Amino acid sequence: MGEKVKLIGSIQSLFSYRIEWALKLKGVEYEYIKEDVRNKSPLIFKYNPVHKKVPVLVHGGKPLPESLVILEYIDETWKDCPLLPEDPYERAMARFWAKYGDEKLWQAYMAEGEEKEKAMGPALESLAFLEKGIKGKKFFGGEKIGFLDLAVGWIPHWLNVLEEVGSMKLLDAEKFPSLHEWAENFIQISPIKECIPPREELVSYFHSALIYLRSLSANKP
Amino acid sequence: MCIKKGISAAIAFARYDQNIMGEEVKLFRTWSSPFALRIVWALRIKGIEYQTVFEDISNKSPSLLQYNPVHRKVPVLLHNGRPIAESLVILEYIDETWKQAPLLPVDPHERAMARFWAKFGDDKVLGSIWSVFIKQGKEQEEAMVPAMENLKFLEEELKGKKFFGGETIGFVDLALGWLANLIGLLEEIVGLKVVDGEKLPLLSAWMQEFGDAPIIKDNWPARDGMILKFQALRDATFAAASK
């Protein structure tokens, strides 16, 4: 697999980080092309005309967007350090929970006042499911980091920021002790440890994103 | 009771004999869910024997709630007593478990693009078509813009191909298959042409080709029932909006 690998990503995108972690875990050399999601370059429009977002993996000139799709591609192309388990049922579970993780935790961050209380319900429920899933295991992948760890790997660092910006507490160590412990372990592992964005950068980004998102909601008829 | 048990045992044994994996496959579905239909098609394409459990969404069975506690929805596939939810996840499981008539291509990049388009269908196309369906007047006109944009991407993807999967029906065809049924129904209810044969010739042709394929055609839900159902949904949405 001598073809060139490029990753178009950004510091603001937690989805980009999943891909970096996967590539580093597998020892794949890649060129990182840094984008600012608030000021997108023509490259994003060229390589991801459908969604116009990062991350995009470009391998041998062929572009591939959508982070969970990219993770599977990486796993199928570079066989070292497998991310998905071998058993089809276990694979299905990893895919299910990865999808779930992406769908449920965001709404709470955006909401305000009464809506926030309501939105926190599904977010807390989703953490409860993840808590159940991690009980008795070091990582979702078992002894080593796997697909699901990478998929929900944004929780340890990013959720903390969202909690601050969104004025809410979700990942309570008392309510979710196993998940909390997983989060602590995950952040300590190489290459994750060396590959997380500066907190202040995230706080500033999510703060301005929140203002923007709330203004969009306010302007809806 | 003994006779019933005896018959059940005989059926179970017959299924054991027929099923390549020799194990029980059950599909929880509703009569109309397009997501569940994907699984019906996949199982039929691969020639897998299975049992159907029809659910009433207004009165979900304890089994459904047990097997899909997270989303409490259909479809759920039960294989060897182990449940799997989320239709695209189920499709991948089926493809990995029963190797005949593969749904996903072999090449990793093509596989990835298949997953991409399937996800695009669910994340973007479905919602944008639905918006057109539940709106009226100017709002509906505005909703047509993103809907058409999304459909144009699919049109592009069909260039030089009979199906999204190439010569034969594949993963993406099953994922987008709801278009072949629902678009016609929604157009009839709303009185608006969404997939115009002139503007979207390849997509139009695909809808026809896919919709007429034997396994697909045999499993469409009852048309009258669908018209009633979606008309009612549309009316309910308007009623709620005008409050």
Tab-separated table of C-alpha atoms in Angstrom:
chain	number	residue	atom	x	y	z
A	1	MET	CA	0.000	0.000	0.000
A	2	GLY	CA	2.576	2.511	-1.149
A	3	GLU	CA	0.082	5.100	-2.294
A	4	LYS	CA	0.024	8.519	-0.731
A	5	VAL	CA	-2.327	9.176	2.174
A	6	LYS	CA	-3.648	12.648	2.928
A	7	LEU	CA	-6.003	13.666	5.673
A	8	ILE	CA	-7.934	16.887	5.356
A	9	GLY	CA	-8.973	17.780	8.865
A	10	SER	CA	-9.299	20.557	11.376
A	11	ILE	CA	-8.605	21.213	15.020
A	12	GLN	CA	-12.250	22.109	15.521
A	13	SER	CA	-13.503	18.791	14.216
A	14	LEU	CA	-13.621	15.912	16.681
A	15	PHE	CA	-14.399	13.684	13.718
A	16	SER	CA	-10.968	14.513	12.236
A	17	TYR	CA	-9.272	13.314	15.375
A	18	ARG	CA	-10.807	9.855	15.095
A	19	ILE	CA	-9.053	9.443	11.770
A	20	GLU	CA	-5.714	10.719	13.021
A	21	TRP	CA	-5.873	8.315	15.952
A	22	ALA	CA	-6.681	5.392	13.641
A	23	LEU	CA	-3.874	6.218	11.213
A	24	LYS	CA	-1.354	6.668	14.023
A	25	LEU	CA	-2.442	3.441	15.750
A	26	LYS	CA	-1.827	1.554	12.516
A	27	GLY	CA	1.461	3.330	11.833
A	28	VAL	CA	0.238	4.779	8.537
A	29	GLU	CA	2.240	7.736	7.231
A	30	TYR	CA	0.030	10.588	6.118
A	31	GLU	CA	0.093	14.220	5.163
A	32	TYR	CA	-2.191	16.366	7.271
A	33	ILE	CA	-3.886	19.241	5.489
A	34	LYS	CA	-5.230	21.660	8.030
A	35	GLU	CA	-8.564	23.313	7.390
A	36	ASP	CA	-10.421	25.971	9.318
A	37	VAL	CA	-14.093	24.960	9.299
A	38	ARG	CA	-15.101	28.582	9.699
A	39	ASN	CA	-13.232	29.454	6.511
A	40	LYS	CA	-13.290	26.455	4.202
A	41	SER	CA	-10.803	26.160	1.370
A	42	PRO	CA	-11.701	25.023	-2.189
A	43	LEU	CA	-10.085	21.697	-1.295
A	44	ILE	CA	-13.025	20.694	0.922
A	45	PHE	CA	-15.509	21.514	-1.820
A	46	LYS	CA	-13.435	19.530	-4.302
A	47	TYR	CA	-12.990	16.418	-2.144
A	48	ASN	CA	-16.343	16.436	-0.382
A	49	PRO	CA	-18.848	18.048	-2.737
A	50	VAL	CA	-21.777	16.322	-1.052
A	51	HIS	CA	-21.275	17.444	2.549
A	52	LYS	CA	-18.470	20.030	2.242
A	53	LYS	CA	-17.023	18.918	5.581
A	54	VAL	CA	-13.928	17.470	7.161
A	55	PRO	CA	-12.516	14.942	7.616
A	56	VAL	CA	-11.738	13.634	4.170
A	57	LEU	CA	-9.197	10.894	3.607
A	58	VAL	CA	-7.496	10.929	0.234
A	59	HIS	CA	-5.717	7.672	-0.597
A	60	GLY	CA	-4.010	7.251	-3.955
A	61	GLY	CA	-5.930	10.310	-5.132
A	62	LYS	CA	-9.337	8.845	-4.208
A	63	PRO	CA	-11.256	10.933	-1.664
A	64	LEU	CA	-13.399	9.488	1.098
A	65	PRO	CA	-15.550	11.526	3.510
A	66	GLU	CA	-17.632	10.569	6.593
A	67	SER	CA	-15.479	9.639	9.555
A	68	LEU	CA	-17.070	6.309	10.494
A	69	VAL	CA	-16.908	5.214	6.843
A	70	ILE	CA	-13.248	6.297	6.738
A	71	LEU	CA	-12.484	4.315	9.914
A	72	GLU	CA	-13.840	1.130	8.333
A	73	TYR	CA	-11.872	1.806	5.148
A	74	ILE	CA	-8.682	2.289	7.145
A	75	ASP	CA	-9.347	-0.958	9.012
A	76	GLU	CA	-9.882	-2.878	5.767
A	77	THR	CA	-6.875	-1.379	4.001
A	78	TRP	CA	-4.219	-1.506	6.732
A	79	LYS	CA	-4.435	-4.768	8.607
A	80	ASP	CA	-2.092	-3.961	11.517
A	81	CYS	CA	-3.747	-3.296	14.838
A	82	PRO	CA	-7.311	-4.218	13.817
A	83	LEU	CA	-10.019	-1.858	15.020
A	84	LEU	CA	-13.168	-3.876	14.450
A	85	PRO	CA	-13.516	-7.304	16.086
A	86	GLU	CA	-13.581	-10.428	13.917
A	87	ASP	CA	-16.918	-11.813	14.999
A	88	PRO	CA	-19.795	-10.417	12.858
A	89	TYR	CA	-22.045	-9.932	15.881
A	90	GLU	CA	-19.366	-8.038	17.806
A	91	ARG	CA	-18.753	-5.934	14.677
A	92	ALA	CA	-22.461	-5.159	14.454
A	93	MET	CA	-22.471	-4.052	18.088
A	94	ALA	CA	-19.465	-1.771	17.553
A	95	ARG	CA	-21.132	-0.195	14.502
A	96	PHE	CA	-24.430	0.200	16.343
A	97	TRP	CA	-22.881	1.973	19.329
A	98	ALA	CA	-20.652	4.164	17.166
A	99	LYS	CA	-23.724	5.397	15.273
A	100	TYR	CA	-25.589	5.875	18.520
A	101	GLY	CA	-22.757	7.874	20.061
A	102	ASP	CA	-22.844	10.302	17.135
A	103	GLU	CA	-26.590	10.804	17.273
A	104	LYS	CA	-27.566	11.368	20.859
A	105	LEU	CA	-25.132	13.494	22.773
A	106	TRP	CA	-25.258	16.757	20.844
A	107	GLN	CA	-28.757	18.029	21.448
A	108	ALA	CA	-28.175	18.741	25.116
A	109	TYR	CA	-25.299	21.088	24.344
A	110	MET	CA	-27.376	23.358	22.125
A	111	ALA	CA	-30.501	23.617	24.220
A	112	GLU	CA	-31.327	26.327	26.749
A	113	GLY	CA	-33.485	26.644	29.843
A	114	GLU	CA	-36.393	24.214	29.986
A	115	GLU	CA	-35.381	22.663	26.686
A	116	LYS	CA	-32.008	21.865	28.174
A	117	GLU	CA	-33.507	19.757	30.946
A	118	LYS	CA	-35.494	17.891	28.334
A	119	ALA	CA	-32.507	17.459	26.022
A	120	MET	CA	-30.281	16.200	28.801
A	121	GLY	CA	-32.553	13.182	29.240
A	122	PRO	CA	-31.498	11.382	26.027
A	123	ALA	CA	-27.878	12.472	26.525
A	124	LEU	CA	-27.792	10.937	30.021
A	125	GLU	CA	-29.584	7.859	28.751
A	126	SER	CA	-26.950	7.408	26.087
A	127	LEU	CA	-24.164	7.704	28.647
A	128	ALA	CA	-25.962	5.089	30.737
A	129	PHE	CA	-25.928	2.696	27.796
A	130	LEU	CA	-22.238	3.326	27.236
A	131	GLU	CA	-21.606	2.794	30.955
A	132	LYS	CA	-23.233	-0.614	30.688
A	133	GLY	CA	-21.181	-1.407	27.609
A	134	ILE	CA	-17.812	-0.589	29.219
A	135	LYS	CA	-18.421	-2.331	32.567
A	136	GLY	CA	-15.765	-4.920	33.250
A	137	LYS	CA	-13.673	-3.871	30.271
A	138	LYS	CA	-10.669	-1.635	30.025
A	139	PHE	CA	-11.620	-0.362	26.572
A	140	PHE	CA	-14.672	-0.942	24.381
A	141	GLY	CA	-12.307	-2.962	22.193
A	142	GLY	CA	-11.237	-5.110	25.161
A	143	GLU	CA	-7.609	-4.960	26.249
A	144	LYS	CA	-6.755	-2.653	23.387
A	145	ILE	CA	-8.408	0.383	21.817
A	146	GLY	CA	-10.848	-0.523	19.052
A	147	PHE	CA	-13.357	0.974	16.647
A	148	LEU	CA	-15.858	2.015	19.270
A	149	ASP	CA	-13.202	3.585	21.483
A	150	LEU	CA	-12.183	5.774	18.559
A	151	ALA	CA	-15.806	6.521	17.684
A	152	VAL	CA	-16.712	7.704	21.179
A	153	GLY	CA	-13.186	8.852	21.938
A	154	TRP	CA	-14.321	12.433	21.733
A	155	ILE	CA	-16.074	12.057	25.053
A	156	PRO	CA	-13.073	12.344	27.387
A	157	HIS	CA	-11.810	15.645	26.039
A	158	TRP	CA	-14.628	17.236	24.054
A	159	LEU	CA	-17.593	16.424	26.279
A	160	ASN	CA	-15.841	18.220	29.084
A	161	VAL	CA	-15.628	21.328	26.895
A	162	LEU	CA	-19.265	21.016	25.786
A	163	GLU	CA	-20.284	20.704	29.422
A	164	GLU	CA	-18.495	23.947	30.243
A	165	VAL	CA	-19.780	25.851	27.206
A	166	GLY	CA	-23.262	24.364	27.403
A	167	SER	CA	-23.482	24.826	31.193
A	168	MET	CA	-24.382	21.266	32.001
A	169	LYS	CA	-22.916	18.230	33.721
A	170	LEU	CA	-23.266	14.958	31.893
A	171	LEU	CA	-20.317	12.656	32.559
A	172	ASP	CA	-20.606	12.517	36.328
A	173	ALA	CA	-17.953	10.219	37.880
A	174	GLU	CA	-20.437	9.050	40.489
A	175	LYS	CA	-23.235	8.251	38.068
A	176	PHE	CA	-20.953	6.731	35.409
A	177	PRO	CA	-17.895	5.363	37.213
A	178	SER	CA	-16.861	2.823	34.557
A	179	LEU	CA	-17.249	5.291	31.685
A	180	HIS	CA	-15.376	7.905	33.669
A	181	GLU	CA	-12.528	5.460	34.276
A	182	TRP	CA	-12.479	4.538	30.586
A	183	ALA	CA	-12.247	8.238	29.717
A	184	GLU	CA	-9.264	8.670	32.046
A	185	ASN	CA	-7.512	5.613	30.552
A	186	PHE	CA	-8.243	6.576	26.963
A	187	ILE	CA	-6.649	9.994	27.246
A	188	GLN	CA	-3.450	8.472	28.640
A	189	ILE	CA	-2.834	6.071	25.777
A	190	SER	CA	-0.458	6.852	22.922
A	191	PRO	CA	-1.179	8.038	20.245
A	192	ILE	CA	-4.298	9.655	21.738
A	193	LYS	CA	-2.335	11.454	24.415
A	194	GLU	CA	-0.131	13.233	21.895
A	195	CYS	CA	-2.983	13.992	19.544
A	196	ILE	CA	-5.662	16.076	21.224
A	197	PRO	CA	-6.426	19.699	20.493
A	198	PRO	CA	-5.655	22.522	22.955
A	199	ARG	CA	-8.569	23.001	25.303
A	200	GLU	CA	-8.763	26.790	24.916
A	201	GLU	CA	-9.083	26.403	21.164
A	202	LEU	CA	-12.044	24.033	21.642
A	203	VAL	CA	-13.728	26.221	24.236
A	204	SER	CA	-13.505	29.259	21.980
A	205	TYR	CA	-14.761	27.308	18.950
A	206	PHE	CA	-17.716	25.653	20.685
A	207	HIS	CA	-18.649	28.880	22.383
A	208	SER	CA	-18.953	30.756	19.091
A	209	ALA	CA	-20.604	27.729	17.439
A	210	LEU	CA	-23.211	27.677	20.185
A	211	ILE	CA	-24.042	31.339	19.699
A	212	TYR	CA	-24.375	30.753	15.971
A	213	LEU	CA	-26.522	27.601	16.373
A	214	ARG	CA	-28.800	29.271	18.893
A	215	SER	CA	-29.222	32.279	16.593
A	216	LEU	CA	-30.248	29.915	13.785
A	217	SER	CA	-32.868	28.346	16.038
A	218	ALA	CA	-34.110	31.739	17.158
A	219	ASN	CA	-34.601	32.826	13.555
A	220	LYS	CA	-36.628	29.774	12.595
A	221	PRO	CA	-40.330	30.614	12.018
B	1	MET	CA	-50.487	-27.683	23.692
B	2	CYS	CA	-48.545	-30.891	22.994
B	3	ILE	CA	-49.596	-30.826	19.348
B	4	LYS	CA	-48.575	-27.181	19.020
B	5	LYS	CA	-45.214	-27.967	20.582
B	6	GLY	CA	-44.859	-30.911	18.247
B	7	ILE	CA	-45.616	-28.775	15.215
B	8	SER	CA	-43.308	-26.018	16.419
B	9	ALA	CA	-40.561	-28.584	16.911
B	10	ALA	CA	-41.161	-29.958	13.413
B	11	ILE	CA	-41.045	-26.474	11.886
B	12	ALA	CA	-37.954	-25.636	13.872
B	13	PHE	CA	-36.303	-28.859	12.710
B	14	ALA	CA	-37.274	-28.185	9.097
B	15	ARG	CA	-35.782	-24.744	9.361
B	16	TYR	CA	-32.658	-26.236	10.900
B	17	ASP	CA	-32.418	-28.473	7.914
B	18	GLN	CA	-32.939	-25.669	5.409
B	19	ASN	CA	-30.885	-22.930	6.936
B	20	ILE	CA	-27.239	-23.011	5.923
B	21	MET	CA	-26.234	-21.729	9.344
B	22	GLY	CA	-28.743	-24.158	10.947
B	23	GLU	CA	-29.920	-21.470	13.304
B	24	GLU	CA	-33.032	-19.411	13.888
B	25	VAL	CA	-33.450	-16.096	12.105
B	26	LYS	CA	-36.295	-13.800	13.101
B	27	LEU	CA	-37.155	-10.384	11.739
B	28	PHE	CA	-39.218	-7.922	13.760
B	29	ARG	CA	-40.888	-5.524	11.360
B	30	THR	CA	-44.030	-3.570	10.584
B	31	TRP	CA	-46.062	-3.974	7.401
B	32	SER	CA	-44.939	-0.588	6.086
B	33	SER	CA	-41.478	0.239	7.445
B	34	PRO	CA	-39.118	0.935	4.549
B	35	PHE	CA	-36.153	0.229	6.840
B	36	ALA	CA	-37.466	-3.246	7.640
B	37	LEU	CA	-38.069	-3.865	3.947
B	38	ARG	CA	-34.317	-3.553	3.357
B	39	ILE	CA	-33.810	-6.566	5.572
B	40	VAL	CA	-36.578	-8.573	3.881
B	41	TRP	CA	-34.900	-7.941	0.538
B	42	ALA	CA	-31.436	-8.859	1.820
B	43	LEU	CA	-32.643	-12.110	3.407
B	44	ARG	CA	-34.550	-13.031	0.240
B	45	ILE	CA	-31.638	-12.184	-2.049
B	46	LYS	CA	-29.398	-14.456	0.011
B	47	GLY	CA	-32.037	-17.180	0.248
B	48	ILE	CA	-32.106	-17.163	4.048
B	49	GLU	CA	-35.077	-18.758	5.776
B	50	TYR	CA	-36.512	-16.561	8.469
B	51	GLN	CA	-39.549	-15.970	10.618
B	52	THR	CA	-41.377	-12.657	10.584
B	53	VAL	CA	-42.787	-11.001	13.682
B	54	PHE	CA	-45.099	-8.130	12.790
B	55	GLU	CA	-45.150	-5.307	15.306
B	56	ASP	CA	-47.832	-2.747	16.005
B	57	ILE	CA	-45.970	0.497	16.630
B	58	SER	CA	-48.771	1.823	18.818
B	59	ASN	CA	-48.498	-1.277	20.974
B	60	LYS	CA	-44.927	-2.549	20.905
B	61	SER	CA	-44.351	-6.090	22.056
B	62	PRO	CA	-42.249	-6.805	25.170
B	63	SER	CA	-39.901	-8.712	22.856
B	64	LEU	CA	-39.218	-5.654	20.716
B	65	LEU	CA	-38.545	-3.532	23.790
B	66	GLN	CA	-36.270	-6.239	25.130
B	67	TYR	CA	-34.360	-6.656	21.871
B	68	ASN	CA	-34.062	-2.966	21.029
B	69	PRO	CA	-34.101	-1.126	24.353
B	70	VAL	CA	-32.120	1.784	22.936
B	71	HIS	CA	-34.336	2.863	20.047
B	72	ARG	CA	-37.440	0.693	20.580
B	73	LYS	CA	-37.908	0.478	16.819
B	74	VAL	CA	-38.102	-1.966	13.940
B	75	PRO	CA	-36.356	-3.592	12.255
B	76	VAL	CA	-34.627	-5.931	14.658
B	77	LEU	CA	-32.940	-9.075	13.430
B	78	LEU	CA	-32.647	-11.924	15.890
B	79	HIS	CA	-30.008	-14.495	15.006
B	80	ASN	CA	-29.126	-17.289	17.429
B	81	GLY	CA	-31.164	-15.391	19.986
B	82	ARG	CA	-28.895	-12.322	19.618
B	83	PRO	CA	-30.591	-9.102	18.513
B	84	ILE	CA	-29.246	-6.530	16.089
B	85	ALA	CA	-30.931	-3.167	15.480
B	86	GLU	CA	-30.418	-0.347	12.943
B	87	SER	CA	-31.130	-1.461	9.406
B	88	LEU	CA	-27.785	-0.571	7.814
B	89	VAL	CA	-25.936	-2.302	10.672
B	90	ILE	CA	-28.185	-5.345	10.139
B	91	LEU	CA	-27.465	-5.337	6.385
B	92	GLU	CA	-23.723	-5.435	7.054
B	93	TYR	CA	-24.185	-8.232	9.580
B	94	ILE	CA	-26.200	-10.256	7.069
B	95	ASP	CA	-23.548	-9.699	4.399
B	96	GLU	CA	-20.744	-10.814	6.737
B	97	THR	CA	-22.610	-13.827	8.078
B	98	TRP	CA	-24.029	-15.266	4.854
B	99	LYS	CA	-21.457	-14.983	2.082
B	100	GLN	CA	-23.616	-15.907	-0.936
B	101	ALA	CA	-24.900	-13.101	-3.183
B	102	PRO	CA	-22.644	-10.430	-1.635
B	103	LEU	CA	-24.213	-7.022	-1.144
B	104	LEU	CA	-21.074	-4.952	-0.632
B	105	PRO	CA	-18.308	-4.845	-3.259
B	106	VAL	CA	-14.903	-6.430	-2.634
B	107	ASP	CA	-12.699	-3.376	-3.192
B	108	PRO	CA	-12.248	-1.352	0.048
B	109	HIS	CA	-12.756	2.022	-1.622
B	110	GLU	CA	-15.910	0.862	-3.383
B	111	ARG	CA	-17.166	-0.613	-0.122
B	112	ALA	CA	-16.532	2.676	1.596
B	113	MET	CA	-18.377	4.616	-1.111
B	114	ALA	CA	-21.309	2.195	-0.823
B	115	ARG	CA	-21.476	2.890	2.927
B	116	PHE	CA	-21.193	6.598	2.200
B	117	TRP	CA	-24.146	6.664	-0.219
B	118	ALA	CA	-26.301	4.507	2.029
B	119	LYS	CA	-25.664	6.923	4.892
B	120	PHE	CA	-26.314	9.904	2.605
B	121	GLY	CA	-29.679	8.416	1.726
B	122	ASP	CA	-30.679	8.136	5.364
B	123	ASP	CA	-29.086	11.325	6.652
B	124	LYS	CA	-30.011	13.700	3.839
B	125	VAL	CA	-32.236	12.373	1.060
B	126	LEU	CA	-34.974	10.977	3.266
B	127	GLY	CA	-35.347	14.128	5.337
B	128	SER	CA	-35.294	16.426	2.337
B	129	ILE	CA	-37.989	14.437	0.500
B	130	TRP	CA	-40.065	14.330	3.675
B	131	SER	CA	-39.813	18.116	3.970
B	132	VAL	CA	-41.252	18.526	0.496
B	133	PHE	CA	-44.023	16.138	1.395
B	134	ILE	CA	-45.147	17.814	4.605
B	135	LYS	CA	-44.978	21.396	3.382
B	136	GLN	CA	-47.183	23.545	1.206
B	137	GLY	CA	-46.961	26.548	-1.075
B	138	LYS	CA	-43.805	28.645	-0.888
B	139	GLU	CA	-42.281	26.520	1.891
B	140	GLN	CA	-42.685	23.463	-0.293
B	141	GLU	CA	-41.015	25.244	-3.213
B	142	GLU	CA	-38.099	26.126	-0.968
B	143	ALA	CA	-37.904	22.547	0.329
B	144	MET	CA	-37.607	21.280	-3.249
B	145	VAL	CA	-34.201	22.939	-3.625
B	146	PRO	CA	-32.174	20.753	-1.218
B	147	ALA	CA	-34.270	17.729	-2.225
B	148	MET	CA	-33.351	18.178	-5.886
B	149	GLU	CA	-29.718	18.798	-5.003
B	150	ASN	CA	-29.607	15.515	-3.122
B	151	LEU	CA	-31.341	13.611	-5.912
B	152	LYS	CA	-28.889	15.059	-8.432
B	153	PHE	CA	-26.009	13.526	-6.453
B	154	LEU	CA	-27.714	10.147	-6.768
B	155	GLU	CA	-28.285	10.737	-10.500
B	156	GLU	CA	-24.545	11.425	-10.875
B	157	GLU	CA	-23.694	8.244	-8.985
B	158	LEU	CA	-25.762	6.135	-11.388
B	159	LYS	CA	-23.801	7.233	-14.467
B	160	GLY	CA	-22.864	4.176	-16.509
B	161	LYS	CA	-24.618	1.814	-14.129
B	162	LYS	CA	-27.866	-0.111	-14.125
B	163	PHE	CA	-28.014	-0.315	-10.359
B	164	PHE	CA	-25.993	1.499	-7.698
B	165	GLY	CA	-24.351	-1.885	-7.187
B	166	GLY	CA	-23.421	-2.113	-10.879
B	167	GLU	CA	-24.966	-4.939	-12.899
B	168	THR	CA	-26.770	-6.390	-9.900
B	169	ILE	CA	-28.627	-5.027	-6.896
B	170	GLY	CA	-26.306	-4.245	-3.999
B	171	PHE	CA	-26.076	-2.551	-0.640
B	172	VAL	CA	-26.839	0.963	-1.855
B	173	ASP	CA	-29.804	-0.196	-3.937
B	174	LEU	CA	-31.315	-1.793	-0.852
B	175	ALA	CA	-30.561	1.278	1.243
B	176	LEU	CA	-32.153	3.663	-1.279
B	177	GLY	CA	-34.842	1.250	-2.375
B	178	TRP	CA	-37.528	3.135	-0.471
B	179	LEU	CA	-37.306	5.804	-3.201
B	180	ALA	CA	-38.631	3.381	-5.796
B	181	ASN	CA	-41.830	2.937	-3.798
B	182	LEU	CA	-42.378	6.045	-1.748
B	183	ILE	CA	-41.598	8.711	-4.343
B	184	GLY	CA	-44.498	7.629	-6.570
B	185	LEU	CA	-46.859	7.477	-3.604
B	186	LEU	CA	-45.850	10.871	-2.249
B	187	GLU	CA	-46.057	12.457	-5.697
B	188	GLU	CA	-49.598	11.163	-6.039
B	189	ILE	CA	-50.676	12.442	-2.620
B	190	VAL	CA	-49.047	15.840	-3.020
B	191	GLY	CA	-49.751	16.275	-6.750
B	192	LEU	CA	-46.170	17.268	-7.410
B	193	LYS	CA	-43.522	15.657	-9.632
B	194	VAL	CA	-40.335	15.127	-7.646
B	195	VAL	CA	-38.392	12.657	-9.780
B	196	ASP	CA	-38.932	13.986	-13.274
B	197	GLY	CA	-37.862	11.560	-16.013
B	198	GLU	CA	-36.381	14.435	-17.996
B	199	LYS	CA	-34.434	16.069	-15.187
B	200	LEU	CA	-33.399	12.788	-13.511
B	201	PRO	CA	-33.441	10.153	-16.262
B	202	LEU	CA	-31.032	7.699	-14.646
B	203	LEU	CA	-32.732	7.828	-11.264
B	204	SER	CA	-36.131	7.416	-12.941
B	205	ALA	CA	-34.874	4.399	-14.844
B	206	TRP	CA	-33.328	2.920	-11.703
B	207	MET	CA	-36.585	3.324	-9.776
B	208	GLN	CA	-38.337	1.387	-12.507
B	209	GLU	CA	-35.648	-1.283	-12.831
B	210	PHE	CA	-35.285	-1.778	-9.078
B	211	GLY	CA	-39.017	-1.624	-8.407
B	212	ASP	CA	-39.690	-4.319	-11.018
B	213	ALA	CA	-36.955	-6.733	-9.911
B	214	PRO	CA	-38.679	-9.965	-8.774
B	215	ILE	CA	-37.658	-10.083	-5.111
B	216	ILE	CA	-38.300	-6.371	-4.709
B	217	LYS	CA	-41.632	-6.295	-6.535
B	218	ASP	CA	-43.017	-9.208	-4.530
B	219	ASN	CA	-42.457	-7.473	-1.245
B	220	TRP	CA	-43.815	-3.945	-1.617
B	221	PRO	CA	-46.356	-3.109	1.083
B	222	ALA	CA	-50.006	-2.759	-0.014
B	223	ARG	CA	-50.344	0.409	-2.053
B	224	ASP	CA	-53.759	1.438	-0.765
B	225	GLY	CA	-52.633	1.058	2.800
B	226	MET	CA	-49.553	3.164	2.107
B	227	ILE	CA	-51.556	5.951	0.449
B	228	LEU	CA	-53.901	6.073	3.436
B	229	LYS	CA	-51.070	5.995	5.918
B	230	PHE	CA	-49.065	8.782	4.324
B	231	GLN	CA	-52.099	10.917	3.611
B	232	ALA	CA	-52.973	10.656	7.301
B	233	LEU	CA	-49.406	11.550	8.306
B	234	ARG	CA	-49.476	14.592	6.051
B	235	ASP	CA	-52.833	15.733	7.402
B	236	ALA	CA	-51.660	15.274	10.970
B	237	THR	CA	-48.536	17.346	10.270
B	238	PHE	CA	-50.611	20.181	8.804
B	239	ALA	CA	-53.004	20.054	11.736
B	240	ALA	CA	-50.136	20.242	14.208
B	241	ALA	CA	-48.511	23.093	12.301
B	242	SER	CA	-51.636	25.199	12.196
B	243	LYS	CA	-52.155	25.037	15.986
